[in-house]
PDB file of C-alpha atoms in Angstrom:
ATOM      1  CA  UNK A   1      -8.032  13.705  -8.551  1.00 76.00           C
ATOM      2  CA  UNK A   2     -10.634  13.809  -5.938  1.00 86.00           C
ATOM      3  CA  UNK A   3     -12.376  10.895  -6.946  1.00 89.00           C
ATOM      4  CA  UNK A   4      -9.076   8.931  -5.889  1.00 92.00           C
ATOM      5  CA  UNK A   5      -9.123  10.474  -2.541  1.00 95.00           C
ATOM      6  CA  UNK A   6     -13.273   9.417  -2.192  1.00 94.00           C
ATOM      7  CA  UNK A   7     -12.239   5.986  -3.525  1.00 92.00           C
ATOM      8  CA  UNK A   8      -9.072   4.926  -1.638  1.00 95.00           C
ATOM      9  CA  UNK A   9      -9.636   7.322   1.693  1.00 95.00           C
ATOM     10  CA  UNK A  10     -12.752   5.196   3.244  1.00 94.00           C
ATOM     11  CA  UNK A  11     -11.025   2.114   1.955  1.00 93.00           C
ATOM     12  CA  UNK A  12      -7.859   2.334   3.212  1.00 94.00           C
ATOM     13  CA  UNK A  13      -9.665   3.383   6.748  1.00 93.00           C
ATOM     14  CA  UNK A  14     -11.760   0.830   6.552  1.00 89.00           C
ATOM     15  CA  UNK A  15      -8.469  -1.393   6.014  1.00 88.00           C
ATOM     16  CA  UNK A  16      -6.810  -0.200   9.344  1.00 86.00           C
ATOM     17  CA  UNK A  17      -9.978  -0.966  10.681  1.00 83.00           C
ATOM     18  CA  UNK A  18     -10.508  -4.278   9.851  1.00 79.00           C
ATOM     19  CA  UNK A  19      -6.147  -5.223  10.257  1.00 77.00           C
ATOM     20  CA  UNK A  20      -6.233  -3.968  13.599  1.00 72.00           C
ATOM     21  CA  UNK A  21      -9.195  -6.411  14.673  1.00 68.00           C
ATOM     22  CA  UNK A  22      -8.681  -9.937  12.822  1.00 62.00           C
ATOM     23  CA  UNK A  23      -5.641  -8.855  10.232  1.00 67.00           C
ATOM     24  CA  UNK A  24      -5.932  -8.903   6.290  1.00 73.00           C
ATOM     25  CA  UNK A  25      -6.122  -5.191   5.508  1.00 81.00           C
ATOM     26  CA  UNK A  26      -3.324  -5.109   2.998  1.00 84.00           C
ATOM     27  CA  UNK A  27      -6.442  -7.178   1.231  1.00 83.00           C
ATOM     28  CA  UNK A  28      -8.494  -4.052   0.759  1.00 87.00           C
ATOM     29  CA  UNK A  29      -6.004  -1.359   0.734  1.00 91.00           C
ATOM     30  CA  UNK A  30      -3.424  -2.347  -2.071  1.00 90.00           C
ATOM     31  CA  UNK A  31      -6.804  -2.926  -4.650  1.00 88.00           C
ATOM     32  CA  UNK A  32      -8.293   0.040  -3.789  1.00 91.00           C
ATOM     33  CA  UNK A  33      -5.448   2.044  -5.581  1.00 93.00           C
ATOM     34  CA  UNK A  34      -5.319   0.119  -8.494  1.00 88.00           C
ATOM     35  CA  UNK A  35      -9.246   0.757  -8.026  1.00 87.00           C
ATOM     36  CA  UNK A  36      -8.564   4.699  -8.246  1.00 90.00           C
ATOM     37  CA  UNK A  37      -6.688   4.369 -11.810  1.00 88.00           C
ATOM     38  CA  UNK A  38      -3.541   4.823  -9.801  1.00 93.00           C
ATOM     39  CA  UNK A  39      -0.724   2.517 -12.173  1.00 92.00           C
ATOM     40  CA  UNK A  40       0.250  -0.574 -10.303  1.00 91.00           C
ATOM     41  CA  UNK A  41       3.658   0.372  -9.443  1.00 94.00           C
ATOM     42  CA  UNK A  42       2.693   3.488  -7.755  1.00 96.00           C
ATOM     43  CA  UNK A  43      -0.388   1.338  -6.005  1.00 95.00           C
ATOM     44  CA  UNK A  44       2.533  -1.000  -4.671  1.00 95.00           C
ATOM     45  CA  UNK A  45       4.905   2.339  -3.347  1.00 96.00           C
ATOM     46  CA  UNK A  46       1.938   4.423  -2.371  1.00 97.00           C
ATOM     47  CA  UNK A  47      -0.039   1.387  -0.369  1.00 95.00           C
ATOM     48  CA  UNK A  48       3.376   0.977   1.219  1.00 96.00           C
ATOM     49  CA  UNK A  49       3.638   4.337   2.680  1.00 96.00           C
ATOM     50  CA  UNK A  50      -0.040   3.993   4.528  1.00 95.00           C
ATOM     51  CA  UNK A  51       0.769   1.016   5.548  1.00 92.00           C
ATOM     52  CA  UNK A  52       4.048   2.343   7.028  1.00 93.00           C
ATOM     53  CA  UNK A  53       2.294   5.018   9.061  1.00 93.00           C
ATOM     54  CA  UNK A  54      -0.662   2.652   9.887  1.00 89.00           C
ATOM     55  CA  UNK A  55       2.204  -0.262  11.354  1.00 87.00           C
ATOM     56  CA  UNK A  56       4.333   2.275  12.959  1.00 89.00           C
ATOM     57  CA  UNK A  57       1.099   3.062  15.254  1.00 85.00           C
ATOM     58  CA  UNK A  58       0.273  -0.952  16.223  1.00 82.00           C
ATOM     59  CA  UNK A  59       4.190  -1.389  16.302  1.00 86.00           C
ATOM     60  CA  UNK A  60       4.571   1.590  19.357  1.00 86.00           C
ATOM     61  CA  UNK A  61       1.234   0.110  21.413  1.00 82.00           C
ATOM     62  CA  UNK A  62       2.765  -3.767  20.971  1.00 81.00           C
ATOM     63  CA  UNK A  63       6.330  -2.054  22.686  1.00 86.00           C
ATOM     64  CA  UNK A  64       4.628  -0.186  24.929  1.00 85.00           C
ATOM     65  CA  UNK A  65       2.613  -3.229  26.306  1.00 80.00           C
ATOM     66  CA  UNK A  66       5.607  -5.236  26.490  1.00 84.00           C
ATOM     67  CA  UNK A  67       4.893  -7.700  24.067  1.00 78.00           C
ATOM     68  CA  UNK A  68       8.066  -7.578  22.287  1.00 87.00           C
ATOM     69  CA  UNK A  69      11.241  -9.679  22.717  1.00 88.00           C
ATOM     70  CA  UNK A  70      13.837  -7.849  21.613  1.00 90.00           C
ATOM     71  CA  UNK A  71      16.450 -10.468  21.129  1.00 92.00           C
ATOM     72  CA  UNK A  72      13.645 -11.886  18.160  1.00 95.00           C
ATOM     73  CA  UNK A  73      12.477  -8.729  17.782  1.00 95.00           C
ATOM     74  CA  UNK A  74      16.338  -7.211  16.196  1.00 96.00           C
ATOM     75  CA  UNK A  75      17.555 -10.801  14.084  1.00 96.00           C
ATOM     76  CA  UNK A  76      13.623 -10.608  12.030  1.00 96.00           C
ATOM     77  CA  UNK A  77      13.750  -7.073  11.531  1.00 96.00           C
ATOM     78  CA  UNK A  78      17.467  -7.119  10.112  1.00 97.00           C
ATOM     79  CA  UNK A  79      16.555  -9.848   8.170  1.00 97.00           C
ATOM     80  CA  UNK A  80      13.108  -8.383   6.900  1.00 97.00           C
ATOM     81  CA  UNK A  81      15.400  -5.530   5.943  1.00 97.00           C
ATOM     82  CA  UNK A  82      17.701  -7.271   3.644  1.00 97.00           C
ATOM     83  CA  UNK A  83      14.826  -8.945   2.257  1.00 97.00           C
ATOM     84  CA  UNK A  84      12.238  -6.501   1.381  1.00 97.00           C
ATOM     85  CA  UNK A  85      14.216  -4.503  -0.753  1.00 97.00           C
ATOM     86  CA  UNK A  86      14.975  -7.627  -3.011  1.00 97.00           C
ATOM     87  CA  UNK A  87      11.095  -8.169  -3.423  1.00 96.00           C
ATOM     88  CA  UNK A  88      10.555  -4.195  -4.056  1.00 97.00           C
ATOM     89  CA  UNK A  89      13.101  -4.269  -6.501  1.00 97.00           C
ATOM     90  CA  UNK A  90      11.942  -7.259  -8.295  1.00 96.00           C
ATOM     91  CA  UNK A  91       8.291  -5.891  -8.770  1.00 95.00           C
ATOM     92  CA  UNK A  92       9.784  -3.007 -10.056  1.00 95.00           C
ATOM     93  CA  UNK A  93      11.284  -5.120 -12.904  1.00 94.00           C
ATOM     94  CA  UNK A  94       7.846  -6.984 -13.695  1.00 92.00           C
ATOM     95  CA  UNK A  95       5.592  -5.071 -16.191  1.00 91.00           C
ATOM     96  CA  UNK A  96       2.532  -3.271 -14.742  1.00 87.00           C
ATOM     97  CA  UNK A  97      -0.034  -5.156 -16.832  1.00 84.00           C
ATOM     98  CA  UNK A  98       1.763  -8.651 -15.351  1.00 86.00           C
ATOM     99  CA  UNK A  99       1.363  -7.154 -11.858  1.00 84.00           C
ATOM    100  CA  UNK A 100      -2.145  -6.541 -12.371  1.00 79.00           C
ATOM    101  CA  UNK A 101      -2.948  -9.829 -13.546  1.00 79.00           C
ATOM    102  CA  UNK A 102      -0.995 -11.394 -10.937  1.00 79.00           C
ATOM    103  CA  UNK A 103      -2.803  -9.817  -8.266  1.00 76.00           C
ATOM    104  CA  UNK A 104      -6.191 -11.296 -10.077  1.00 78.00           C
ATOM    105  CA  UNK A 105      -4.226 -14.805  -9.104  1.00 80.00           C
ATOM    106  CA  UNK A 106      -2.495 -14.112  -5.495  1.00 78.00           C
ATOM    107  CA  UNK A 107      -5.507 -11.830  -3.735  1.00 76.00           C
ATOM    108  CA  UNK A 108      -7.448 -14.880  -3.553  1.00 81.00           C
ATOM    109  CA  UNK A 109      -5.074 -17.363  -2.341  1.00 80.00           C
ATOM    110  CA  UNK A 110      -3.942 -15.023   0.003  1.00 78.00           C
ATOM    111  CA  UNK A 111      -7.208 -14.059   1.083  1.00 77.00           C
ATOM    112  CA  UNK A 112      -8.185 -17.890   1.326  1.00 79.00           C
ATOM    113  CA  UNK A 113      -4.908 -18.055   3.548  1.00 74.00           C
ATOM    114  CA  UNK A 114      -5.893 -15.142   5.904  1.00 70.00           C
ATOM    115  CA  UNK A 115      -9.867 -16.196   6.120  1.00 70.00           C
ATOM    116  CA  UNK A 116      -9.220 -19.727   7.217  1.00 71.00           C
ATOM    117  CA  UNK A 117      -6.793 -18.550  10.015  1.00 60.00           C
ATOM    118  CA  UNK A 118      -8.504 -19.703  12.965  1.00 52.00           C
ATOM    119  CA  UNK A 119      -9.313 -17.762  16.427  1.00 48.00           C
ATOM    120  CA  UNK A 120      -6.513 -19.151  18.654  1.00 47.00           C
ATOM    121  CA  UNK A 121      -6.907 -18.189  22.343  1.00 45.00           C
ATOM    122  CA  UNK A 122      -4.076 -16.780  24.108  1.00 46.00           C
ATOM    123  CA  UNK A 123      -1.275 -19.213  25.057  1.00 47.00           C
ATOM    124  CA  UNK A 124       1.533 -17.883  28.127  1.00 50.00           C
ATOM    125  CA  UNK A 125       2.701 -21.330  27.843  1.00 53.00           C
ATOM    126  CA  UNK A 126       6.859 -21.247  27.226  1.00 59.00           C
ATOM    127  CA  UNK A 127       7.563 -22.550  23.935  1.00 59.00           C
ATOM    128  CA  UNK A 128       9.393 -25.868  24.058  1.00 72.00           C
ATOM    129  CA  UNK A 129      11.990 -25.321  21.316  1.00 84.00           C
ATOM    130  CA  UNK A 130      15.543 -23.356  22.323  1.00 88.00           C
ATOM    131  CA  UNK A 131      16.054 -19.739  21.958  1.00 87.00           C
ATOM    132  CA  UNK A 132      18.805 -20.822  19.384  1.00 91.00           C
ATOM    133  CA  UNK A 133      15.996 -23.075  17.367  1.00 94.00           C
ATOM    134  CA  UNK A 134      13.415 -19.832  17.770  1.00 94.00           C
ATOM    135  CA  UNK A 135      15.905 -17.627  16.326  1.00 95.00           C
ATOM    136  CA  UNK A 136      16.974 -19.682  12.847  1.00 96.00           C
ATOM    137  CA  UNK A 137      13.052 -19.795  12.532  1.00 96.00           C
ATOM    138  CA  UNK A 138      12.864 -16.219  12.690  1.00 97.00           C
ATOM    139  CA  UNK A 139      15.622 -15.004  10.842  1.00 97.00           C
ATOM    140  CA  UNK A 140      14.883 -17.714   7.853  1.00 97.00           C
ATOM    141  CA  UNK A 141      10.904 -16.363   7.372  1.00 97.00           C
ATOM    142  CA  UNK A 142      11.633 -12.616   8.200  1.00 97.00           C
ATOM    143  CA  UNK A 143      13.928 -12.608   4.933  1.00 98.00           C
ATOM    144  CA  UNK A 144      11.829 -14.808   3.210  1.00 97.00           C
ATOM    145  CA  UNK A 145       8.261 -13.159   4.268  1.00 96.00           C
ATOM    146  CA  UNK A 146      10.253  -9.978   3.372  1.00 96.00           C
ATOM    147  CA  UNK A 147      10.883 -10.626   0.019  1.00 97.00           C
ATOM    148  CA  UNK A 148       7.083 -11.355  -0.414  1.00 95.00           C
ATOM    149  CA  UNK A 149       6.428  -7.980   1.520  1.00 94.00           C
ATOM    150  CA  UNK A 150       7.982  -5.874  -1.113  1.00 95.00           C
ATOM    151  CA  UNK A 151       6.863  -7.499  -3.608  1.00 94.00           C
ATOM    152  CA  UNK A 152       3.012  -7.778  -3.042  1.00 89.00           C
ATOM    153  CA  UNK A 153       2.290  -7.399   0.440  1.00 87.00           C
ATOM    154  CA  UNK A 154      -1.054  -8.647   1.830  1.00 84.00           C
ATOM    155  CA  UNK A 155      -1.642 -11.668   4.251  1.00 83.00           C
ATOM    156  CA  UNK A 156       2.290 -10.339   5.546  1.00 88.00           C
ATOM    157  CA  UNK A 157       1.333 -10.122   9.165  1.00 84.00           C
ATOM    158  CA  UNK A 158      -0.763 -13.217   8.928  1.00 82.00           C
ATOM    159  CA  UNK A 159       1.515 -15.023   7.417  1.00 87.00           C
ATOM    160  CA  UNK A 160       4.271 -14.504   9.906  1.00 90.00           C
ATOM    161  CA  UNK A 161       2.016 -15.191  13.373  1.00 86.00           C
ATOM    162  CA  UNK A 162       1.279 -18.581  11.666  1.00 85.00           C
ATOM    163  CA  UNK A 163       4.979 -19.610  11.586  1.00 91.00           C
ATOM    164  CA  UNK A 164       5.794 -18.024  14.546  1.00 92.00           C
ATOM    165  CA  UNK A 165       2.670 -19.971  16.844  1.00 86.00           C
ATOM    166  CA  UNK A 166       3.245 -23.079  14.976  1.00 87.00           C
ATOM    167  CA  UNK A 167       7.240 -23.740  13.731  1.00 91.00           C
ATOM    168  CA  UNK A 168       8.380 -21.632  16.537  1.00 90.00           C
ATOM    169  CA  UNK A 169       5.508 -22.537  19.384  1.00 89.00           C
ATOM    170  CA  UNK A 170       5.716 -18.928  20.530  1.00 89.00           C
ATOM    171  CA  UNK A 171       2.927 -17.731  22.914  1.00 85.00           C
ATOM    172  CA  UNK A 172       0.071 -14.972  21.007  1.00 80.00           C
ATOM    173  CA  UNK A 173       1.968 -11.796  22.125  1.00 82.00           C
ATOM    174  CA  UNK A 174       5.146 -12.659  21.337  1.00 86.00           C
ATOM    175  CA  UNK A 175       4.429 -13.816  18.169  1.00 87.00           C
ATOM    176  CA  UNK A 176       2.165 -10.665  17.527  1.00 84.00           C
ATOM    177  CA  UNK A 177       4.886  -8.577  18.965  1.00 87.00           C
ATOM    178  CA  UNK A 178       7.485 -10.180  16.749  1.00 92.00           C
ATOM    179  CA  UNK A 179       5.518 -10.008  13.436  1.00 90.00           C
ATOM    180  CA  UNK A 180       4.973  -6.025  13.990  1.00 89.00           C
ATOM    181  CA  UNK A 181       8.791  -5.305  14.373  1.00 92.00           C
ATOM    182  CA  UNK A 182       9.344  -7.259  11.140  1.00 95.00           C
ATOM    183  CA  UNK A 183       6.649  -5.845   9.384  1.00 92.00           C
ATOM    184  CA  UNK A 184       7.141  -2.520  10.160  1.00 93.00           C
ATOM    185  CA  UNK A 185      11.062  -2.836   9.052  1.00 96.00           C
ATOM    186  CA  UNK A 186      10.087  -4.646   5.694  1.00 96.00           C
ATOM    187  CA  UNK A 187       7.425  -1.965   5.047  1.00 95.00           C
ATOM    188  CA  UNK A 188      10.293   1.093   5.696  1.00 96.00           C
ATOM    189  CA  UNK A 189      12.539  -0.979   3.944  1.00 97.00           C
ATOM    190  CA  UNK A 190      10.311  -1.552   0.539  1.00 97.00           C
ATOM    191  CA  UNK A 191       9.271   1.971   0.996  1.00 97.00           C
ATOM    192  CA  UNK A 192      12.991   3.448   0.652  1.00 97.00           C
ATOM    193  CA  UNK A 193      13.349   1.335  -2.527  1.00 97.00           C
ATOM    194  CA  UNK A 194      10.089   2.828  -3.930  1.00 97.00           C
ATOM    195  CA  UNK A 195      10.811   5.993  -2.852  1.00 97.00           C
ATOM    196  CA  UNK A 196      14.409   5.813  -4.433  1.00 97.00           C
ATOM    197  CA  UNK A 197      12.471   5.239  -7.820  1.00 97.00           C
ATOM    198  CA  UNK A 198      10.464   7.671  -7.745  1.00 96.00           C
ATOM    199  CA  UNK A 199       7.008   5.594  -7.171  1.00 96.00           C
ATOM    200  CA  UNK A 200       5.577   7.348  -4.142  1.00 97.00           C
ATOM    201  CA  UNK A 201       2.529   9.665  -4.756  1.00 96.00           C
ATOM    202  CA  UNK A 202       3.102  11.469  -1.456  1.00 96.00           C
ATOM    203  CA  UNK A 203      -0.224  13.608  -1.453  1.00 95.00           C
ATOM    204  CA  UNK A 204      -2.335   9.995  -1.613  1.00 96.00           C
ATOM    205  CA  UNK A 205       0.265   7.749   0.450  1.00 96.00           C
ATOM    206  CA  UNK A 206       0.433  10.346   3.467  1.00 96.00           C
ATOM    207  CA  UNK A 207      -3.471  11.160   3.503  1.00 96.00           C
ATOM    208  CA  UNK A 208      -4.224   7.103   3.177  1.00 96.00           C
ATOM    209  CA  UNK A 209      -1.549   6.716   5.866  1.00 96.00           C
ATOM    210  CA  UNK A 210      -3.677   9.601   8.062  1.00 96.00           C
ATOM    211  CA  UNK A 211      -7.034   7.201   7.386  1.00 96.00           C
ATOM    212  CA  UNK A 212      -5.202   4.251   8.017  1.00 92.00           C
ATOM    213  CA  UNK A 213      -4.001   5.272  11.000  1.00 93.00           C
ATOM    214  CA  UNK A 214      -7.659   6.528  11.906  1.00 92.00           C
ATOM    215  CA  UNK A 215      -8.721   2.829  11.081  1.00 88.00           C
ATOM    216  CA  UNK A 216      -6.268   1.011  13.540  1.00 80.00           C
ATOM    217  CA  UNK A 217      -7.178   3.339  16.567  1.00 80.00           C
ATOM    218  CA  UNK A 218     -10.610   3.015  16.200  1.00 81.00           C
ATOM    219  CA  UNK A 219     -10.519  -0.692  15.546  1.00 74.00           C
ATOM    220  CA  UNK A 220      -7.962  -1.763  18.584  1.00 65.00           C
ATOM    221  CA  UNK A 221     -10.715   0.479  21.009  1.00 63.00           C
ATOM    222  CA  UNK A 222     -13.669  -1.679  19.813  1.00 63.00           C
ATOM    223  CA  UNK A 223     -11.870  -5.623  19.945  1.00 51.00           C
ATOM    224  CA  UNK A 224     -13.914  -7.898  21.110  1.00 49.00           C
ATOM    225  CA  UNK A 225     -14.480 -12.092  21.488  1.00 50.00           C
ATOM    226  CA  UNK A 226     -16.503 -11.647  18.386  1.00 54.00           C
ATOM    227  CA  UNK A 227     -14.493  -9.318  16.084  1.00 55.00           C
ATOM    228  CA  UNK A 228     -12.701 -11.658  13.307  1.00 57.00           C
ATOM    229  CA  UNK A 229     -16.668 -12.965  13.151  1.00 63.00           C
ATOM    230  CA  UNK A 230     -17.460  -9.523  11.983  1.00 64.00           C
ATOM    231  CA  UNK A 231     -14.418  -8.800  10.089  1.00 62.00           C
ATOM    232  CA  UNK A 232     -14.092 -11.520   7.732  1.00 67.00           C
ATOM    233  CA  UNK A 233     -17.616 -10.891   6.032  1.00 74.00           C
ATOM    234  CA  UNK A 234     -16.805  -7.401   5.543  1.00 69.00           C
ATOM    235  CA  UNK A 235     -13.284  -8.592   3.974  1.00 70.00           C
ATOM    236  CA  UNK A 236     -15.525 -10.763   1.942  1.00 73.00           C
ATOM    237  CA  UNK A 237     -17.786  -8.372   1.139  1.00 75.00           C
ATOM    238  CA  UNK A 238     -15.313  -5.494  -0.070  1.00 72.00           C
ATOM    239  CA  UNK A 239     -12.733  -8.529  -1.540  1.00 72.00           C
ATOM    240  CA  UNK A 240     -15.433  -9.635  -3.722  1.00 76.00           C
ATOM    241  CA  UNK A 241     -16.661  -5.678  -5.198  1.00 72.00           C
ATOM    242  CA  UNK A 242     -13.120  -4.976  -5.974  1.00 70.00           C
ATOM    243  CA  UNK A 243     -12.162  -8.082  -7.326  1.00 72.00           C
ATOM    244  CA  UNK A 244     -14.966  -7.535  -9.906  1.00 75.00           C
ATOM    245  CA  UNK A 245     -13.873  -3.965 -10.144  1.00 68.00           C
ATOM    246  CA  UNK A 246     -10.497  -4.417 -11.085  1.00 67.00           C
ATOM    247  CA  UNK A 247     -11.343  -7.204 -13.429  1.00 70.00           C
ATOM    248  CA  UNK A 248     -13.780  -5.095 -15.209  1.00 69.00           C
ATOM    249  CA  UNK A 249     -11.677  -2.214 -15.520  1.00 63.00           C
ATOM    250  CA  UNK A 250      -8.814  -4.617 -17.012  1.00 58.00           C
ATOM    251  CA  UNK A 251     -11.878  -6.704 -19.455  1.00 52.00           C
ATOM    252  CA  UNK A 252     -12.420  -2.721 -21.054  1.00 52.00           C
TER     253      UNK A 252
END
């Protein structure tokens, strides 16, 4: 039991970390349960629950800055909320083993995704589309990035800031600000439905959550020019170990 603790505990801090900085965490945190021996359901429900805690923090500093339009803000998170339940429930109808393997497949494309995302400098410039054409935009990937969301997970946050700056030609904040609202309702949301089934190792998911947490205050205090430079070896880096780990553990 302790060994999971020394095995996902650093991890998942070190996944806070790095998400708080250049984004990607859910990279590192959802293998490193699987890593522990934890089944893959449970990684799915338990990962969710740190990643809960760890969003709820980044979600509170984005309102607090004012970086959040509300009117955006409410349609993606209702939306995120219908949808991330259908993509919780779905993975809990999909065999463990075919979870496992499918995470062999998706971590690298997403990670591929994620790594390639390009430093974009902050843009105040007014998007050019109408509210009413920002809106359909939102709504349609919130329920769509949703369903991913409960399902798997990583590259969520990414994902959603690259729509956002480029369908919707929203400005850096308010695409950043949009994308935690949603997340943060599609993580409560898929949590609930893992939590109604019984997935949730509470002990792990709330002392991950503590780490994770730990991770994204340390990391937002030390941004920099330079910081997705040093973040994306180390998501190389760890992506790489575990990726071999996993697919070890599955080869015996």
């Amino acid at each position: 039991m302790l060994n999971e603790y020394l095995i996902v505990c650093p991890l998942v801090f070190l996944a806070g970390f790095v998400d708080s900085i250049g984004g990607g965490g859910g990279l590192i945190s959802l293998p490193a349960f699987m890593l522990a021996g934890i089944p893959a359901h449970m990684s799915l429900a338990t990962n969710k629950m740190a990643s809960t805690m760890g969003t709820t923090v980044s979600t509170i500093r984005f309102a607090r800055h004012g970086y959040m339009k509300w009117k955006f803000c409410a349609a993606g998170a209702v939306m995120a909320l219908l949808g991330s339940p259908l993509g919780a429930m779905l993975a809990l109808h999909v065999e463990e083993t075919i979870i496992e393997k499918l995470m062999l497949v998706v971590l690298p494309v997403v990670a591929f995704y994620v790594l390639r995302k390009k430093n974009k400098e902050e843009c105040e410039t007014k998007s050019s589309l109408s509210d009413r054409t920002i809106l359909l935009i939102v709504i349609a990937s919130a329920f769509v990035i949703g369903i991913y969301d409960g399902f798997y997970g990583p590259g969520t946050g990414t994902f959603l800031i690259l729509i956002f700056s480029g369908a919707a030609k929203m400005d850096t904040r308010t695409a950043a600000g949009t994308t935690k609202a949603i997340n943060l309702s599609s993580n409560v949301a898929a949590l609930i439905t893992y939590i109604i089934n019984g997935k949730v190792v509470y002990s792990m998911g709330i002392t991950a959550g503590l780490f994770c947490i730990a991770g994204h205050y340390i990391g937002a205090g030390l941004v920099t020019k330079n910081g997705q430079k040093i973040v994306r070896p180390v998501i190389l880096i760890v992506l790489f170990i575990l990726f071999i780990k996993i697919l070890s553990g599955m080869i015996e």
